[in-house]
Tab-separated table of C-alpha atoms in Angstrom:
chain	number	residue	atom	x	y	z
A	10	MET	CA	42.189	6.556	5.308
A	11	THR	CA	39.958	3.599	7.002
A	12	ALA	CA	37.127	4.300	9.565
A	13	GLN	CA	38.902	2.790	12.233
A	14	GLN	CA	41.751	4.927	11.549
A	15	HIS	CA	39.291	7.911	12.467
A	16	GLY	CA	38.357	6.609	15.875
A	17	GLN	CA	35.090	5.524	14.239
A	18	GLN	CA	33.263	2.212	14.934
A	19	GLU	CA	32.500	0.088	12.138
A	20	PRO	CA	29.294	-1.876	11.897
A	21	HIS	CA	29.076	-5.080	13.346
A	22	ASP	CA	26.173	-6.591	10.854
A	23	PRO	CA	27.486	-7.138	7.657
A	24	ARG	CA	23.993	-5.555	6.494
A	25	GLU	CA	24.356	-2.288	8.033
A	26	GLU	CA	27.865	-2.038	5.965
A	27	ALA	CA	25.957	-3.028	2.674
A	28	TYR	CA	23.296	-0.407	2.890
A	29	ALA	CA	26.134	2.046	4.082
A	30	GLU	CA	28.243	1.682	0.853
A	31	TRP	CA	24.885	1.463	-1.329
A	32	LEU	CA	23.991	4.807	0.585
A	33	GLU	CA	27.338	6.501	-0.469
A	34	GLU	CA	27.054	5.582	-3.901
A	35	ARG	CA	23.739	7.104	-4.518
A	36	LEU	CA	24.799	10.128	-2.173
A	37	ASP	CA	27.600	10.524	-4.339
A	38	ARG	CA	25.192	11.263	-7.699
A	39	TYR	CA	23.144	13.694	-5.492
A	40	LEU	CA	25.912	15.798	-3.495
A	41	GLY	CA	28.621	15.126	-6.387
A	42	ARG	CA	30.900	14.041	-3.163
A	43	THR	CA	31.547	11.303	-0.922
A	44	VAL	CA	29.897	12.160	2.418
A	45	PRO	CA	31.818	11.295	5.985
A	46	ARG	CA	29.343	8.690	7.643
A	47	ASP	CA	28.706	10.419	10.881
A	48	GLN	CA	28.289	13.592	9.298
A	49	PRO	CA	24.371	15.180	8.832
A	50	LEU	CA	23.727	14.856	5.376
A	51	ALA	CA	22.034	18.254	5.386
A	52	ASP	CA	25.456	19.791	5.797
A	53	PHE	CA	26.977	18.414	2.629
A	54	GLY	CA	23.637	19.802	0.839
A	55	LEU	CA	20.696	17.305	0.987
A	56	ASP	CA	17.696	19.066	0.511
A	57	SER	CA	13.906	17.819	0.062
A	58	VAL	CA	13.969	17.088	-3.425
A	59	ALA	CA	17.477	14.944	-2.788
A	60	ALA	CA	15.560	13.306	0.283
A	61	LEU	CA	12.872	12.719	-1.784
A	62	SER	CA	15.068	11.404	-4.511
A	63	LEU	CA	16.862	9.092	-2.535
A	64	TYR	CA	13.769	7.662	-0.431
A	65	GLY	CA	12.379	6.876	-4.163
A	66	ASP	CA	15.666	5.117	-4.963
A	67	ILE	CA	15.420	2.954	-1.345
A	68	GLU	CA	11.901	1.930	-2.168
A	69	GLU	CA	12.722	1.065	-5.561
A	70	GLU	CA	15.851	-1.096	-4.520
A	71	TYR	CA	14.606	-2.663	-1.004
A	72	GLY	CA	10.962	-2.424	-1.038
A	73	PRO	CA	9.279	-0.035	1.895
A	74	LEU	CA	11.349	-0.249	4.389
A	75	ILE	CA	10.907	3.482	5.576
A	76	GLU	CA	8.742	6.697	4.949
A	77	PRO	CA	10.393	9.706	3.524
A	78	SER	CA	10.421	11.711	7.118
A	79	ASP	CA	12.837	8.774	8.163
A	80	ILE	CA	15.474	10.277	6.558
A	81	TRP	CA	15.697	13.281	8.361
A	82	GLU	CA	14.746	11.193	11.916
A	83	TYR	CA	18.495	9.484	10.579
A	84	PRO	CA	20.568	11.880	9.090
A	85	SER	CA	23.564	10.510	8.820
A	86	VAL	CA	24.743	7.687	6.244
A	87	ARG	CA	25.679	5.735	9.427
A	88	GLU	CA	22.226	6.334	11.157
A	89	LEU	CA	20.091	5.626	8.203
A	90	ALA	CA	21.857	2.495	7.418
A	91	ARG	CA	21.586	1.175	10.636
A	92	TYR	CA	17.981	1.914	10.588
A	93	LEU	CA	17.770	0.270	7.238
A	94	ALA	CA	19.832	-2.747	8.440
A	95	MET	CA	17.386	-3.011	11.506
A	96	ARG	CA	13.935	-2.661	9.397
A	97	ASP	CA	15.287	-5.486	6.977
A	98	PRO	CA	13.061	-8.459	6.907
A	99	ARG	CA	15.235	-10.940	5.351
A	100	PRO	CA	15.140	-14.253	7.712
A	101	ASP	CA	19.010	-14.042	8.240
A	102	GLY	CA	18.849	-10.968	9.939
A	103	ALA	CA	17.632	-9.912	13.678
A	104	ASN	CA	14.029	-9.909	12.865
A	105	PRO	CA	12.507	-12.786	10.757
A	106	VAL	CA	9.184	-11.682	8.541
A	107	ARG	CA	6.001	-12.039	10.973
A	108	VAL	CA	3.138	-10.536	9.015
A	109	ALA	CA	-0.041	-9.736	9.693
A	110	LEU	CA	-2.951	-9.610	6.860
A	111	VAL	CA	-5.523	-6.521	7.345
A	112	PHE	CA	-8.484	-6.908	4.826
A	113	THR	CA	-10.352	-3.286	3.878
A	114	GLY	CA	-14.265	-2.893	4.171
A	115	GLN	CA	-16.720	-1.630	1.853
A	116	GLY	CA	-15.710	1.656	0.388
A	117	SER	CA	-12.621	0.469	-1.114
A	118	GLN	CA	-14.378	-1.270	-3.951
A	119	HIS	CA	-13.913	0.643	-7.843
A	120	PRO	CA	-15.170	-0.818	-11.088
A	121	GLY	CA	-12.352	-2.613	-12.523
A	122	MET	CA	-10.190	-3.467	-9.596
A	123	THR	CA	-7.638	-5.758	-9.997
A	124	SER	CA	-8.201	-6.049	-13.178
A	125	GLY	CA	-4.362	-6.294	-14.248
A	126	LEU	CA	-3.876	-8.387	-11.676
A	127	TYR	CA	-5.939	-10.783	-12.927
A	128	LEU	CA	-4.846	-10.420	-16.704
A	129	HIS	CA	-1.276	-11.194	-16.011
A	130	SER	CA	-1.058	-12.997	-12.846
A	131	GLY	CA	-1.824	-17.008	-13.118
A	132	GLY	CA	-2.125	-17.058	-9.817
A	133	TYR	CA	-4.411	-14.597	-8.663
A	134	ARG	CA	-6.403	-15.525	-11.521
A	135	ALA	CA	-7.098	-18.809	-10.162
A	136	PHE	CA	-7.984	-17.833	-6.348
A	137	LEU	CA	-10.559	-15.129	-8.051
A	138	ASP	CA	-11.918	-17.777	-10.592
A	139	GLU	CA	-12.278	-19.922	-7.252
A	140	ALA	CA	-14.077	-17.790	-5.217
A	141	ALA	CA	-16.360	-16.442	-7.907
A	142	GLU	CA	-17.741	-20.099	-8.259
A	143	ALA	CA	-17.879	-20.264	-4.936
A	144	LEU	CA	-20.169	-17.142	-5.015
A	145	ARG	CA	-22.379	-18.135	-8.452
A	146	PRO	CA	-24.977	-19.511	-7.058
A	147	TYR	CA	-26.164	-16.479	-5.255
A	148	THR	CA	-25.268	-13.891	-8.012
A	149	ASP	CA	-26.947	-13.002	-11.379
A	150	ARG	CA	-23.205	-13.255	-13.241
A	151	SER	CA	-19.681	-14.345	-12.070
A	152	VAL	CA	-17.823	-11.460	-10.193
A	153	VAL	CA	-15.083	-12.020	-12.365
A	154	ASP	CA	-17.026	-11.111	-15.310
A	155	LEU	CA	-18.481	-7.754	-13.138
A	156	ILE	CA	-14.786	-6.854	-12.377
A	157	LEU	CA	-13.386	-6.961	-15.659
A	158	SER	CA	-16.313	-5.255	-17.433
A	159	CYS	CA	-16.104	-2.461	-15.058
A	160	ASP	CA	-19.790	-2.764	-13.984
A	161	PRO	CA	-20.424	0.294	-12.114
A	162	ARG	CA	-23.194	-2.357	-9.813
A	163	VAL	CA	-19.506	-3.006	-7.901
A	164	ASP	CA	-20.991	0.079	-5.910
A	165	GLN	CA	-24.100	-1.325	-5.271
A	166	THR	CA	-24.223	-3.210	-1.850
A	167	ALA	CA	-25.727	-6.420	-3.307
A	168	PHE	CA	-22.642	-6.341	-5.449
A	169	THR	CA	-20.068	-4.868	-3.740
A	170	HIS	CA	-20.059	-7.282	-0.675
A	171	PRO	CA	-19.335	-10.609	-2.985
A	172	ALA	CA	-17.270	-8.876	-5.148
A	173	LEU	CA	-14.773	-7.437	-2.681
A	174	PHE	CA	-14.707	-10.789	-0.442
A	175	ALA	CA	-13.881	-12.815	-3.733
A	176	VAL	CA	-10.633	-9.702	-4.260
A	177	GLU	CA	-9.556	-10.280	-0.612
A	178	TYR	CA	-9.496	-14.157	-0.922
A	179	ALA	CA	-7.674	-14.065	-4.252
A	180	LEU	CA	-4.932	-11.770	-2.898
A	181	ALA	CA	-4.521	-13.324	0.564
A	182	ARG	CA	-4.306	-16.877	-1.151
A	183	THR	CA	-2.165	-15.308	-3.588
A	184	LEU	CA	0.248	-14.257	-1.073
A	185	GLU	CA	-0.037	-17.467	0.526
A	186	GLN	CA	0.927	-19.768	-2.083
A	187	ALA	CA	3.956	-17.122	-2.619
A	188	GLY	CA	5.215	-18.540	0.953
A	189	VAL	CA	3.583	-15.399	2.989
A	190	GLN	CA	2.231	-17.549	6.108
A	191	PRO	CA	0.176	-14.571	8.174
A	192	ALA	CA	1.027	-14.400	11.841
A	193	ALA	CA	-2.679	-12.938	12.464
A	194	VAL	CA	-5.546	-11.688	10.736
A	195	LEU	CA	-8.191	-8.372	10.630
A	196	GLY	CA	-10.706	-7.465	8.669
A	197	HIS	CA	-12.226	-3.932	8.794
A	198	GLY	CA	-16.516	-4.228	8.528
A	199	ILE	CA	-16.958	-6.489	5.537
A	200	GLY	CA	-13.366	-7.894	5.115
A	201	GLU	CA	-13.896	-9.491	8.322
A	202	PHE	CA	-15.413	-12.551	5.781
A	203	ALA	CA	-12.412	-12.877	4.296
A	204	ALA	CA	-10.124	-12.820	7.012
A	205	ALA	CA	-12.257	-15.630	8.580
A	206	VAL	CA	-11.706	-17.798	5.643
A	207	ILE	CA	-8.055	-16.949	5.641
A	208	GLY	CA	-8.154	-17.984	9.549
A	209	GLY	CA	-9.631	-21.073	9.269
A	210	ALA	CA	-13.245	-19.914	11.195
A	211	LEU	CA	-14.980	-20.027	7.985
A	212	SER	CA	-14.748	-22.421	4.340
A	213	LEU	CA	-14.868	-20.209	1.325
A	214	ALA	CA	-18.539	-21.917	0.552
A	215	ASP	CA	-19.872	-20.910	3.389
A	216	ALA	CA	-18.416	-17.802	3.652
A	217	ALA	CA	-19.632	-16.635	0.112
A	218	LYS	CA	-23.134	-17.469	0.896
A	219	LEU	CA	-23.211	-15.487	4.002
A	220	VAL	CA	-21.563	-12.414	2.058
A	221	ALA	CA	-23.863	-12.763	-0.749
A	222	VAL	CA	-26.883	-12.820	1.457
A	223	ARG	CA	-25.799	-9.763	3.582
A	224	GLY	CA	-25.117	-7.631	0.669
A	225	ALA	CA	-28.667	-8.789	-1.079
A	226	PHE	CA	-30.083	-8.057	2.244
A	227	LEU	CA	-28.479	-4.526	3.053
A	228	GLN	CA	-29.059	-3.824	-0.746
A	229	TYR	CA	-33.018	-3.800	-0.142
A	230	LEU	CA	-33.418	-2.045	2.709
A	231	PRO	CA	-35.480	1.059	2.236
A	232	ASP	CA	-33.241	4.028	1.222
A	233	GLY	CA	-32.660	6.400	3.487
A	234	GLY	CA	-29.711	7.191	6.625
A	235	GLY	CA	-26.435	8.051	5.594
A	236	MET	CA	-22.893	8.388	7.138
A	237	MET	CA	-20.510	11.115	8.153
A	238	ALA	CA	-16.958	10.774	8.484
A	239	THR	CA	-15.480	13.465	11.236
A	240	CYS	CA	-11.815	14.273	12.963
A	241	ALA	CA	-13.877	13.777	16.644
A	242	SER	CA	-12.608	11.357	18.979
A	243	ALA	CA	-14.652	8.338	19.902
A	244	GLU	CA	-15.402	9.690	23.317
A	245	GLU	CA	-16.596	13.101	21.628
A	246	ALA	CA	-18.416	10.864	18.717
A	247	GLU	CA	-20.506	8.718	20.945
A	248	GLU	CA	-21.273	11.565	23.404
A	249	LEU	CA	-22.837	13.275	20.534
A	250	ALA	CA	-24.477	10.161	19.128
A	251	ALA	CA	-26.115	9.334	22.569
A	252	ALA	CA	-28.678	12.448	22.053
A	253	GLU	CA	-29.583	10.896	18.328
A	254	PRO	CA	-31.525	7.744	18.803
A	255	GLU	CA	-31.342	6.663	14.963
A	256	VAL	CA	-27.304	7.489	14.888
A	257	ALA	CA	-24.587	5.437	16.068
A	258	VAL	CA	-20.668	5.049	15.816
A	259	ALA	CA	-19.844	3.079	12.946
A	260	ALA	CA	-16.290	2.925	12.743
A	261	VAL	CA	-13.159	4.064	14.878
A	262	ASN	CA	-10.470	3.961	12.223
A	263	ALA	CA	-7.954	5.947	14.323
A	264	GLU	CA	-7.759	8.582	17.714
A	265	LYS	CA	-9.025	11.406	15.336
A	266	ALA	CA	-11.440	9.557	12.661
A	267	VAL	CA	-14.655	8.455	13.947
A	268	VAL	CA	-17.426	7.420	11.117
A	269	LEU	CA	-21.163	8.107	12.345
A	270	SER	CA	-24.226	6.564	10.758
A	271	GLY	CA	-27.420	6.977	11.026
A	272	ALA	CA	-30.889	8.642	10.005
A	273	LEU	CA	-29.741	12.101	7.804
A	274	ASP	CA	-31.903	14.745	10.358
A	275	GLY	CA	-29.487	13.555	13.239
A	276	LEU	CA	-26.518	13.505	11.760
A	277	ASP	CA	-27.083	16.714	10.148
A	278	ARG	CA	-27.935	18.101	14.142
A	279	ILE	CA	-24.470	16.626	15.124
A	280	ARG	CA	-21.986	18.148	12.075
A	281	ARG	CA	-23.864	21.291	13.408
A	282	ARG	CA	-22.700	20.405	16.769
A	283	LEU	CA	-19.065	19.340	15.397
A	284	ASP	CA	-19.029	22.949	13.183
A	285	LYS	CA	-18.979	25.001	16.566
A	286	ARG	CA	-16.275	22.767	18.158
A	287	GLY	CA	-14.053	23.572	15.010
A	288	ILE	CA	-14.440	19.949	14.529
A	289	ALA	CA	-14.582	18.627	10.463
A	290	ALA	CA	-17.342	16.454	9.511
A	291	VAL	CA	-18.025	14.985	6.000
A	292	PRO	CA	-20.749	13.425	4.588
A	293	LEU	CA	-20.140	10.065	2.718
A	294	ASN	CA	-21.296	8.986	-0.673
A	295	VAL	CA	-23.186	5.843	0.716
A	296	SER	CA	-26.717	4.090	-0.116
A	297	HIS	CA	-27.458	2.624	3.665
A	298	ALA	CA	-26.361	3.982	7.128
A	299	PHE	CA	-24.236	0.402	7.383
A	300	HIS	CA	-23.759	-0.518	11.429
A	301	SER	CA	-26.141	1.636	12.722
A	302	PRO	CA	-29.517	0.949	14.311
A	303	LEU	CA	-31.313	1.508	10.757
A	304	MET	CA	-30.012	-1.927	9.864
A	305	LYS	CA	-31.357	-3.960	12.498
A	306	PRO	CA	-34.849	-5.031	10.357
A	307	VAL	CA	-32.347	-7.254	8.427
A	308	CYS	CA	-30.934	-8.800	11.688
A	309	ALA	CA	-33.517	-11.789	12.221
A	310	LYS	CA	-33.690	-12.685	8.717
A	311	PHE	CA	-29.895	-12.829	8.380
A	312	GLU	CA	-29.573	-14.837	11.600
A	313	THR	CA	-31.977	-17.513	10.603
A	314	VAL	CA	-29.705	-18.117	7.011
A	315	ALA	CA	-26.262	-17.795	9.313
A	316	ARG	CA	-27.687	-20.239	11.606
A	317	ARG	CA	-27.671	-23.469	9.265
A	318	LEU	CA	-23.846	-22.947	8.519
A	319	PRO	CA	-21.237	-23.964	10.750
A	320	GLY	CA	-18.644	-21.381	12.687
A	321	ALA	CA	-15.098	-22.146	14.262
A	322	PRO	CA	-12.513	-20.553	16.189
A	323	SER	CA	-10.134	-19.328	13.987
A	324	ARG	CA	-6.644	-20.940	13.790
A	325	LEU	CA	-4.940	-17.989	13.402
A	326	PRO	CA	-5.199	-15.354	16.106
A	327	TYR	CA	-7.820	-13.186	15.061
A	328	TYR	CA	-8.373	-9.452	15.926
A	329	SER	CA	-12.142	-8.986	15.668
A	330	THR	CA	-13.236	-5.191	14.627
A	331	VAL	CA	-16.798	-6.378	16.487
A	332	ARG	CA	-14.734	-7.226	19.887
A	333	GLY	CA	-12.084	-4.296	19.129
A	334	ARG	CA	-9.413	-7.405	20.393
A	335	MET	CA	-7.850	-10.734	19.758
A	336	THR	CA	-11.239	-13.216	20.006
A	337	GLY	CA	-11.386	-17.086	20.064
A	338	GLU	CA	-14.591	-17.568	20.257
A	339	PRO	CA	-16.479	-19.468	17.141
A	340	LEU	CA	-17.286	-17.257	14.558
A	341	TYR	CA	-20.886	-18.087	13.585
A	342	ALA	CA	-24.126	-17.076	13.485
A	343	PRO	CA	-24.673	-15.019	16.846
A	344	TYR	CA	-21.480	-13.205	16.093
A	345	TRP	CA	-22.180	-12.570	12.230
A	346	THR	CA	-25.864	-11.140	13.259
A	347	GLU	CA	-24.196	-8.547	15.603
A	348	HIS	CA	-21.322	-7.647	13.200
A	349	ILE	CA	-24.395	-5.826	10.890
A	350	THR	CA	-24.935	-3.263	13.815
A	351	ALA	CA	-21.855	-3.108	15.986
A	352	PRO	CA	-19.176	-0.318	15.398
A	353	VAL	CA	-16.099	-1.291	13.761
A	354	ARG	CA	-13.279	-0.858	16.351
A	355	PHE	CA	-10.757	-0.813	13.845
A	356	ALA	CA	-8.056	1.726	15.866
A	357	ASP	CA	-8.555	-0.718	19.062
A	358	ALA	CA	-8.244	-4.362	17.472
A	359	ALA	CA	-5.177	-2.771	15.204
A	360	ARG	CA	-3.089	-1.202	18.335
A	361	LEU	CA	-3.536	-4.223	20.365
A	362	MET	CA	-2.525	-6.381	16.972
A	363	ILE	CA	0.346	-4.359	16.861
A	364	ALA	CA	1.483	-4.628	20.438
A	365	GLN	CA	0.808	-8.032	20.933
A	366	GLN	CA	2.168	-9.590	17.547
A	367	ASP	CA	6.014	-8.448	17.634
A	368	LEU	CA	5.265	-7.715	13.653
A	369	THR	CA	7.940	-7.185	11.484
A	370	HIS	CA	5.371	-6.292	8.186
A	371	ILE	CA	1.460	-5.472	8.100
A	372	VAL	CA	0.024	-6.121	4.369
A	373	GLU	CA	-3.457	-4.403	3.773
A	374	ILE	CA	-5.606	-6.752	1.468
A	375	GLY	CA	-7.964	-5.010	-0.649
A	376	PRO	CA	-8.272	-3.062	-4.103
A	377	LYS	CA	-6.621	0.083	-3.092
A	378	LEU	CA	-5.034	1.425	-0.079
A	379	VAL	CA	-7.086	2.601	2.673
A	380	LEU	CA	-5.794	1.408	6.017
A	381	THR	CA	-2.103	1.628	5.529
A	382	PRO	CA	-1.733	5.284	6.618
A	383	PHE	CA	-3.870	4.648	9.655
A	384	LEU	CA	-1.513	1.548	10.493
A	385	ARG	CA	1.703	3.661	10.017
A	386	ARG	CA	0.558	6.052	12.423
A	387	MET	CA	-0.249	3.292	14.940
A	388	GLY	CA	2.918	1.623	14.924
A	389	GLY	CA	4.763	4.979	14.774
A	390	THR	CA	8.578	4.950	13.716
A	391	HIS	CA	10.204	1.775	15.122
A	392	GLY	CA	6.765	-0.413	14.280
A	393	PRO	CA	6.205	-2.659	11.477
A	394	VAL	CA	6.705	-1.791	7.727
A	395	CYS	CA	2.998	-1.376	6.422
A	396	VAL	CA	2.500	-2.381	2.663
A	397	ALA	CA	-0.499	-2.555	0.704
A	398	VAL	CA	-0.826	-4.782	-1.781
A	399	CYS	CA	-2.714	-2.915	-4.391
A	400	ARG	CA	-1.690	0.221	-4.151
A	401	ASN	CA	-3.780	2.081	-6.416
A	402	PRO	CA	-6.373	1.003	-9.408
A	403	GLN	CA	-3.461	0.143	-11.854
A	404	THR	CA	-1.462	-2.360	-9.627
A	405	ASN	CA	-0.509	-5.628	-11.639
A	406	ALA	CA	1.591	-8.451	-11.441
A	407	VAL	CA	4.868	-6.649	-11.444
A	408	ASP	CA	3.579	-4.490	-8.296
A	409	LEU	CA	2.456	-7.811	-6.722
A	410	ALA	CA	6.135	-9.230	-7.433
A	411	GLY	CA	7.667	-6.243	-5.527
A	412	VAL	CA	5.472	-6.635	-2.427
A	413	LEU	CA	6.762	-10.723	-2.396
A	414	SER	CA	10.393	-9.183	-2.539
A	415	SER	CA	9.592	-6.900	-0.077
A	416	LEU	CA	8.565	-9.797	2.254
A	417	ASP	CA	10.824	-12.242	1.159
A	418	ALA	CA	8.762	-14.424	-0.006
A	419	TRP	CA	10.460	-14.872	-3.335
A	420	PRO	CA	13.415	-13.099	-4.806
A	421	LEU	CA	12.031	-10.914	-7.427
A	422	SER	CA	13.115	-12.236	-10.427
A	423	GLU	CA	11.440	-15.870	-9.145
A	424	ALA	CA	8.245	-14.167	-8.449
A	425	LEU	CA	8.087	-12.257	-11.778
A	426	SER	CA	8.624	-15.795	-13.802
A	427	ARG	CA	6.404	-18.202	-11.893
A	428	THR	CA	3.597	-15.004	-11.231
A	429	CYS	CA	3.076	-13.470	-14.562
A	430	ARG	CA	2.244	-15.394	-17.315
């Protein structure tokens, strides 16, 4: 008996029907029976274990369209199929792919990062080599050698800056080569330099010089200072930092995720005050107090170097974490100098980008997943699909092909054939 005979309305979107049939086939495996499309799956024995398995099937088959919790928010076959069809990024659907690239900052680096991609993806290898060559005049060795040898110096700022920049540049160019055309870019901290190159505001050569010089100057600041992650709101953090002249808000990553930076004694006093309020605060393992007043001694020297290099407005919508919004200003010496001490207003910039750009996807560009959970929460259930190119340190060319497939850049088989060699 058909659904029409039962008085049920069949989906108008053929992809919704395809999803419904696919879900019915998968659920038959887990539940041992055919489930009516409009009945709650839980009524037929779908438990948390089966729901997670179904989520894994969806992730494997279609890419990162949903979160596990969506299976409970759309509890019937029909509702879940409709939601999957709505999230479907293919251009022939209701929502053509519209992608923003978000570049991670310092702290996402790790020894050997993206080695699997470099060894098995010809496209990525060529772009990382290109970035390494641009950096070579300012580094004592190729950043490729630094990465492949798992050199622990990648955690030293003088090496972190160029290595992270090279990796992010290469990841973004690899996506572009595959047909992913970004609609907007955003960079967290040092990630702004790669975002500026992809946006057309800086050349690769000029950005390489700025990044290498910045890293070296900060590396050789006197030791001292620290950073502290807190669950305070931005208002609470700013109030506490105002009482400590050598402490500042370094980053606002989410509503209750704020990083403070500055003198250790000031941070300790703030930590004790937060503890009395029942607010968690955890010191970070860093060499310097980045984005704090303790960075000021390098600003004049850095600006002297930066003034010799041109800068331009981004050709793409550029969401600045210095400004906390989209900016069309030229990205040259004054901007990059202010960038050293300015707080990273990631939450403000990301929320506006999601609100203004009508995105279907946000892709985190960096050597490991850091910002994607924040972005997913900002977008909510009906926001853009958020995916990281490198979900973990073992990411390889097969994982990259999966990301490309989810973005409809290439069919998976074509991505594998062209990318893995």
